[in-house]
Every structure is written in structure tokens, then in C-alpha cells.
Amino acid sequence: ETGVTQTPRHLVMGMTNKKSLKCEQHLGHNAMYWYKQSAKKPLELMFVYSLEERVENNSVPSRFSPECPNSSHLFLHLHTLQPEDSALYLCASSQELAGAYEQYFGPGTRLTVT
Amino acid sequence: GDSVTQMEGPVTLSEEAFLTINCTYTATGYPSLFWYVQYPGEGLQLLLKATKADDKGSNKGFEATYRKETTSFHLEKGSVQVSDSAVYFCALSSGGTSYGKLTFGQGTILTVHP
């Protein structure tokens, strides 16, 4: 595997379910990100992890719970979601180089909440 | 705060036409600027970048020049192909302690007809 991988690629869940999204980066990067991409809205940054520590949480509802057990893996735990949470969830990773970061994205998980 | 404004889409062109997608930004300090492309059903791919004023990023026939005086980073291609049909995102990263956080424009849908 190369780059950034995400599983599953598609997920349908009911509002009372609990599920997790997984992201794995094979690039040796030290920062990872979760984004939400909804139709007709700009990409929204949800969480940032740097060196496995959460450094940013952009007012995301508590029904989304991130976890970063090591620098290569990032999870997004989901519970009691709402239909408006249906979206494409993108994971990205990056490495600081000379003060600049270049983010590499995974293919995303298409989430549908019914 | 930081913001990115892209020209409204969608943009529809014939093959071999000239492409310009306008992007302007507001940021503190000296941001790095990026263009990302998203093909149908996929995540975002970095297309090109520029990290300081007057830098020109280029890749796959696409070019963009970092213009500090006009706070712009317009994307151009001299002759588009059907395979260039995708959504294009302009983005900036302010660096510093932002851990590479990207601020995205709303995206511009490009459709190229044979």
C-alpha cells in the first residue's frame, strides 16, 4: 500500500449505530487530519493531530470522536449521527518541511446516515 | 481569519481551449498556496504549489503564479483535455503553528467536452 488509505470506502449506518472510519498513511508523515466534504459546501477541517496529539478541534460535535494511536493511523469513531452528517470524510497527512506543509489525501469514506 | 475565494463555476470548455480559474486569498503573514484536483469518486490530489511571492507552480501543463501584490493564485492551462474534467480547489496554509491547516476555496467544477 502506498500513500494514504481509508476504509471503508462506503458506509451506510442508522442513527443509533456505532461505527469507525480508519485512515492509514504510509508516507512517514507526522501530522494527520480529518475533513468533511458536503455537497455545495467548502471542505471543513474537523481535527488535526500532530505527533499523535490532537492540536485542533474545530467545534465538531461530540458524536464524532477521533483517535490517533500512532503516527500512521487515525480513526474517527461515530455514534448517534444525524442525517446531516452524511458526507464524504477525507483523511490527510503531511510533514513539515522548511515551515511549509504539503497534505496528501486519502480517497475518502462516503458516509450515508439513514 | 484566512479565506480563499474562487471563481464561481461550473466551467464548461471544449477540448484544447484555454483555461483560467481565478483564486484570491486573504491571510496573515506569508502563506503557502496550493491547487488541488478531485476527480469523480476520488480524494484530493495536490496539483501544484507555491511557497513564496512570484513563485510559479506547474504540473501536467497547469501553472499558477503567487502574486502577493494582488493576493492571487490563478490556475491556467493552455489546452485542456477531456481528462481534465474534475473539481479544482485553491487552498492556502499559513504555516507557523497552524500545523499545516489548509483553508480551501469552495471548488470549481470543470467539464471539458470533446
mmCIF file of C-alpha atoms in Angstrom:
data_model
loop_
_atom_site.group_PDB
_atom_site.id
_atom_site.type_symbol
_atom_site.label_atom_id
_atom_site.label_comp_id
_atom_site.label_asym_id
_atom_site.label_seq_id
_atom_site.Cartn_x
_atom_site.Cartn_y
_atom_site.Cartn_z
ATOM 1 C CA GLU A 1 0.000 0.000 0.000
ATOM 2 C CA THR A 2 1.215 3.473 -0.770
ATOM 3 C CA GLY A 3 0.077 6.964 0.136
ATOM 4 C CA VAL A 4 -2.989 7.395 2.318
ATOM 5 C CA THR A 5 -5.626 4.680 2.514
ATOM 6 C CA GLN A 6 -9.100 4.849 4.029
ATOM 7 C CA THR A 7 -11.560 2.121 4.940
ATOM 8 C CA PRO A 8 -14.347 1.538 4.350
ATOM 9 C CA ARG A 9 -14.884 3.418 1.098
ATOM 10 C CA HIS A 10 -18.647 3.424 1.596
ATOM 11 C CA LEU A 11 -20.674 3.187 4.805
ATOM 12 C CA VAL A 12 -24.401 3.273 5.448
ATOM 13 C CA MET A 13 -25.446 3.490 9.079
ATOM 14 C CA GLY A 14 -28.547 4.153 11.096
ATOM 15 C CA MET A 15 -28.726 6.986 13.595
ATOM 16 C CA THR A 16 -28.353 4.615 16.548
ATOM 17 C CA ASN A 17 -25.357 2.704 15.204
ATOM 18 C CA LYS A 18 -21.719 2.986 16.243
ATOM 19 C CA LYS A 19 -19.070 2.689 13.551
ATOM 20 C CA SER A 20 -15.474 3.730 12.952
ATOM 21 C CA LEU A 21 -13.611 5.110 9.973
ATOM 22 C CA LYS A 22 -9.972 4.156 9.553
ATOM 23 C CA CYS A 23 -7.131 6.019 7.908
ATOM 24 C CA GLU A 24 -3.571 4.803 7.417
ATOM 25 C CA GLN A 25 -0.665 6.732 5.947
ATOM 26 C CA HIS A 26 2.434 5.045 4.511
ATOM 27 C CA LEU A 27 4.412 8.240 3.958
ATOM 28 C CA GLY A 28 6.221 8.660 7.285
ATOM 29 C CA HIS A 29 4.367 11.904 7.995
ATOM 30 C CA ASN A 30 3.915 13.361 11.469
ATOM 31 C CA ALA A 31 0.568 15.169 11.113
ATOM 32 C CA MET A 32 -2.872 13.816 10.223
ATOM 33 C CA TYR A 33 -6.214 15.459 9.548
ATOM 34 C CA TRP A 34 -9.919 14.703 9.206
ATOM 35 C CA TYR A 35 -12.021 16.759 6.793
ATOM 36 C CA LYS A 36 -15.718 16.702 5.989
ATOM 37 C CA GLN A 37 -16.853 17.363 2.423
ATOM 38 C CA SER A 38 -20.555 18.045 1.979
ATOM 39 C CA ALA A 39 -22.347 18.903 -1.236
ATOM 40 C CA LYS A 40 -22.212 22.601 -2.073
ATOM 41 C CA LYS A 41 -20.039 23.485 0.956
ATOM 42 C CA PRO A 42 -16.290 24.093 1.234
ATOM 43 C CA LEU A 43 -14.177 21.398 2.817
ATOM 44 C CA GLU A 44 -14.393 21.631 6.581
ATOM 45 C CA LEU A 45 -11.401 20.782 8.745
ATOM 46 C CA MET A 46 -12.558 18.684 11.700
ATOM 47 C CA PHE A 47 -9.458 17.572 13.597
ATOM 48 C CA VAL A 48 -5.680 17.912 13.414
ATOM 49 C CA TYR A 49 -3.193 15.583 15.057
ATOM 50 C CA SER A 50 0.488 16.410 15.265
ATOM 51 C CA LEU A 51 2.848 13.747 16.644
ATOM 52 C CA GLU A 52 -0.209 11.784 17.788
ATOM 53 C CA GLU A 53 -1.518 14.685 19.860
ATOM 54 C CA ARG A 54 -4.747 16.449 18.985
ATOM 55 C CA VAL A 55 -3.875 20.072 18.296
ATOM 56 C CA GLU A 56 -7.098 21.310 16.794
ATOM 57 C CA ASN A 57 -10.777 20.532 17.138
ATOM 58 C CA ASN A 58 -12.939 22.799 15.030
ATOM 59 C CA SER A 59 -16.096 22.828 17.159
ATOM 60 C CA VAL A 60 -17.013 19.352 15.996
ATOM 61 C CA PRO A 61 -20.000 17.733 17.757
ATOM 62 C CA SER A 62 -19.107 15.098 20.330
ATOM 63 C CA ARG A 63 -20.814 12.384 18.265
ATOM 64 C CA PHE A 64 -17.540 12.430 16.278
ATOM 65 C CA SER A 65 -14.611 11.128 18.317
ATOM 66 C CA PRO A 66 -11.114 10.937 16.803
ATOM 67 C CA GLU A 67 -8.318 8.652 17.883
ATOM 68 C CA CYS A 68 -4.671 8.619 16.815
ATOM 69 C CA PRO A 69 -2.899 5.615 18.379
ATOM 70 C CA ASN A 70 0.337 6.187 16.428
ATOM 71 C CA SER A 71 1.687 8.415 13.689
ATOM 72 C CA SER A 72 0.477 6.101 10.919
ATOM 73 C CA HIS A 73 -3.126 5.529 11.961
ATOM 74 C CA LEU A 74 -6.104 7.776 12.518
ATOM 75 C CA PHE A 75 -9.642 6.766 13.409
ATOM 76 C CA LEU A 76 -12.941 8.599 13.503
ATOM 77 C CA HIS A 77 -15.447 6.950 15.826
ATOM 78 C CA LEU A 78 -19.086 7.697 15.021
ATOM 79 C CA HIS A 79 -22.152 7.327 17.233
ATOM 80 C CA THR A 80 -25.748 8.594 17.198
ATOM 81 C CA LEU A 81 -25.205 10.506 13.974
ATOM 82 C CA GLN A 82 -27.755 12.697 12.245
ATOM 83 C CA PRO A 83 -28.789 12.612 8.565
ATOM 84 C CA GLU A 84 -26.968 15.922 8.009
ATOM 85 C CA ASP A 85 -23.731 14.121 8.871
ATOM 86 C CA SER A 86 -23.957 12.286 5.551
ATOM 87 C CA ALA A 87 -20.891 13.398 3.590
ATOM 88 C CA LEU A 88 -17.518 12.358 2.215
ATOM 89 C CA TYR A 89 -14.971 12.121 5.048
ATOM 90 C CA LEU A 90 -11.426 12.700 3.941
ATOM 91 C CA CYS A 91 -8.237 11.897 5.790
ATOM 92 C CA ALA A 92 -4.933 13.595 5.002
ATOM 93 C CA SER A 93 -1.364 13.527 6.261
ATOM 94 C CA SER A 94 1.595 15.865 5.972
ATOM 95 C CA GLN A 95 5.128 16.505 7.120
ATOM 96 C CA GLU A 96 6.574 19.903 7.927
ATOM 97 C CA LEU A 97 9.354 20.851 5.548
ATOM 98 C CA ALA A 98 11.031 24.269 5.844
ATOM 99 C CA GLY A 99 7.977 25.672 7.590
ATOM 100 C CA ALA A 100 5.576 24.501 4.909
ATOM 101 C CA TYR A 101 3.244 21.520 4.871
ATOM 102 C CA GLU A 102 2.003 19.607 1.841
ATOM 103 C CA GLN A 103 -1.040 17.490 2.540
ATOM 104 C CA TYR A 104 -1.728 14.153 0.902
ATOM 105 C CA PHE A 105 -5.311 12.942 0.894
ATOM 106 C CA GLY A 106 -6.912 9.534 1.005
ATOM 107 C CA PRO A 107 -9.808 8.579 -1.305
ATOM 108 C CA GLY A 108 -12.398 9.248 1.369
ATOM 109 C CA THR A 109 -15.248 7.355 3.007
ATOM 110 C CA ARG A 110 -18.702 8.113 1.632
ATOM 111 C CA LEU A 111 -20.984 8.062 4.693
ATOM 112 C CA THR A 112 -24.757 7.888 4.467
ATOM 113 C CA VAL A 113 -26.794 8.209 7.670
ATOM 114 C CA THR A 114 -30.325 6.846 7.412
ATOM 115 C CA GLY B 1 -9.020 34.982 9.570
ATOM 116 C CA ASP B 2 -7.730 33.266 6.463
ATOM 117 C CA SER B 3 -10.036 32.892 3.460
ATOM 118 C CA VAL B 4 -9.901 31.778 -0.168
ATOM 119 C CA THR B 5 -12.283 32.866 -2.907
ATOM 120 C CA GLN B 6 -12.536 31.009 -6.203
ATOM 121 C CA MET B 7 -14.422 31.958 -9.308
ATOM 122 C CA GLU B 8 -17.923 30.611 -9.491
ATOM 123 C CA GLY B 9 -18.451 27.521 -11.562
ATOM 124 C CA PRO B 10 -19.211 25.341 -13.234
ATOM 125 C CA VAL B 11 -16.838 25.996 -16.118
ATOM 126 C CA THR B 12 -17.532 24.221 -19.408
ATOM 127 C CA LEU B 13 -14.935 24.234 -22.185
ATOM 128 C CA SER B 14 -14.233 22.482 -25.439
ATOM 129 C CA GLU B 15 -11.121 20.356 -25.759
ATOM 130 C CA GLU B 16 -7.946 22.400 -26.499
ATOM 131 C CA ALA B 17 -9.471 25.607 -25.097
ATOM 132 C CA PHE B 18 -7.551 27.862 -22.702
ATOM 133 C CA LEU B 19 -8.427 27.561 -19.032
ATOM 134 C CA THR B 20 -8.276 30.145 -16.266
ATOM 135 C CA ILE B 21 -9.719 29.599 -12.801
ATOM 136 C CA ASN B 22 -9.358 32.661 -10.602
ATOM 137 C CA CYS B 23 -8.333 32.427 -6.961
ATOM 138 C CA THR B 24 -7.766 35.244 -4.477
ATOM 139 C CA TYR B 25 -6.912 34.962 -0.822
ATOM 140 C CA THR B 26 -6.791 36.788 2.490
ATOM 141 C CA ALA B 27 -4.198 35.696 5.006
ATOM 142 C CA THR B 28 -1.887 36.936 7.704
ATOM 143 C CA GLY B 29 1.817 36.622 7.093
ATOM 144 C CA TYR B 30 3.170 34.771 4.096
ATOM 145 C CA PRO B 31 1.044 31.738 3.286
ATOM 146 C CA SER B 32 1.862 28.825 1.022
ATOM 147 C CA LEU B 33 -0.618 28.405 -1.826
ATOM 148 C CA PHE B 34 -1.897 25.222 -3.424
ATOM 149 C CA TRP B 35 -4.163 23.908 -6.138
ATOM 150 C CA TYR B 36 -5.764 20.539 -5.533
ATOM 151 C CA VAL B 37 -7.811 18.499 -8.018
ATOM 152 C CA GLN B 38 -10.555 15.995 -7.225
ATOM 153 C CA TYR B 39 -11.588 13.519 -9.905
ATOM 154 C CA PRO B 40 -15.007 11.863 -9.627
ATOM 155 C CA GLY B 41 -15.185 9.363 -6.776
ATOM 156 C CA GLU B 42 -11.700 10.154 -5.515
ATOM 157 C CA GLY B 43 -9.967 12.188 -2.830
ATOM 158 C CA LEU B 44 -7.996 15.362 -3.430
ATOM 159 C CA GLN B 45 -4.649 15.292 -5.226
ATOM 160 C CA LEU B 46 -2.076 18.040 -4.994
ATOM 161 C CA LEU B 47 -1.760 19.593 -8.448
ATOM 162 C CA LEU B 48 0.805 22.333 -7.791
ATOM 163 C CA LYS B 49 2.055 24.671 -5.103
ATOM 164 C CA ALA B 50 3.993 27.882 -4.473
ATOM 165 C CA THR B 51 5.558 28.834 -1.172
ATOM 166 C CA LYS B 52 6.655 32.453 -1.710
ATOM 167 C CA ALA B 53 5.816 35.516 -3.743
ATOM 168 C CA ASP B 54 6.499 35.309 -7.505
ATOM 169 C CA ASP B 55 6.978 31.532 -7.365
ATOM 170 C CA LYS B 56 5.342 29.679 -10.228
ATOM 171 C CA GLY B 57 3.965 26.218 -9.567
ATOM 172 C CA SER B 58 3.485 23.919 -12.541
ATOM 173 C CA ASN B 59 2.404 20.345 -13.199
ATOM 174 C CA LYS B 60 0.732 18.435 -16.051
ATOM 175 C CA GLY B 61 0.513 21.598 -18.160
ATOM 176 C CA PHE B 62 -1.156 23.609 -15.389
ATOM 177 C CA GLU B 63 0.508 26.718 -13.996
ATOM 178 C CA ALA B 64 -0.172 29.253 -11.256
ATOM 179 C CA THR B 65 1.909 32.215 -10.075
ATOM 180 C CA TYR B 66 1.909 33.500 -6.473
ATOM 181 C CA ARG B 67 1.061 37.208 -6.807
ATOM 182 C CA LYS B 68 1.442 38.929 -3.456
ATOM 183 C CA GLU B 69 0.528 42.386 -4.774
ATOM 184 C CA THR B 70 -2.868 41.170 -5.987
ATOM 185 C CA THR B 71 -3.204 38.334 -3.408
ATOM 186 C CA SER B 72 -3.977 35.951 -6.247
ATOM 187 C CA PHE B 73 -3.023 32.456 -7.422
ATOM 188 C CA HIS B 74 -4.920 31.913 -10.674
ATOM 189 C CA LEU B 75 -4.778 28.481 -12.321
ATOM 190 C CA GLU B 76 -4.119 28.327 -16.076
ATOM 191 C CA LYS B 77 -3.718 25.700 -18.750
ATOM 192 C CA GLY B 78 -3.126 26.417 -22.388
ATOM 193 C CA SER B 79 -5.004 23.470 -23.881
ATOM 194 C CA VAL B 80 -7.411 21.418 -21.779
ATOM 195 C CA GLN B 81 -8.287 17.780 -22.357
ATOM 196 C CA VAL B 82 -11.410 15.789 -21.564
ATOM 197 C CA SER B 83 -9.404 14.027 -18.853
ATOM 198 C CA ASP B 84 -9.002 17.382 -17.026
ATOM 199 C CA SER B 85 -12.693 17.322 -16.104
ATOM 200 C CA ALA B 86 -12.708 17.474 -12.310
ATOM 201 C CA VAL B 87 -13.229 19.795 -9.356
ATOM 202 C CA TYR B 88 -10.376 22.210 -8.675
ATOM 203 C CA PHE B 89 -9.695 23.661 -5.208
ATOM 204 C CA CYS B 90 -7.472 26.578 -4.338
ATOM 205 C CA ALA B 91 -6.077 26.453 -0.802
ATOM 206 C CA LEU B 92 -3.662 28.211 1.498
ATOM 207 C CA SER B 93 -1.632 27.278 4.535
ATOM 208 C CA SER B 94 -0.460 29.977 6.878
ATOM 209 C CA GLY B 95 2.319 27.861 8.371
ATOM 210 C CA GLY B 96 3.697 28.811 11.763
ATOM 211 C CA THR B 97 1.900 26.881 14.481
ATOM 212 C CA SER B 98 -1.121 26.088 12.336
ATOM 213 C CA TYR B 99 0.182 22.522 11.797
ATOM 214 C CA GLY B 100 -0.359 22.812 8.092
ATOM 215 C CA LYS B 101 -4.052 23.597 8.377
ATOM 216 C CA LEU B 102 -5.445 24.251 4.912
ATOM 217 C CA THR B 103 -8.123 26.814 4.145
ATOM 218 C CA PHE B 104 -9.954 25.858 0.952
ATOM 219 C CA GLY B 105 -11.969 27.742 -1.599
ATOM 220 C CA GLN B 106 -15.376 26.396 -2.486
ATOM 221 C CA GLY B 107 -14.124 24.486 -5.527
ATOM 222 C CA THR B 108 -14.718 24.995 -9.250
ATOM 223 C CA ILE B 109 -16.242 22.245 -11.360
ATOM 224 C CA LEU B 110 -14.579 21.959 -14.777
ATOM 225 C CA THR B 111 -16.186 19.988 -17.597
ATOM 226 C CA VAL B 112 -14.315 19.583 -20.877
ATOM 227 C CA HIS B 113 -16.237 18.363 -23.946
ATOM 228 C CA PRO B 114 -14.607 16.628 -26.936
#
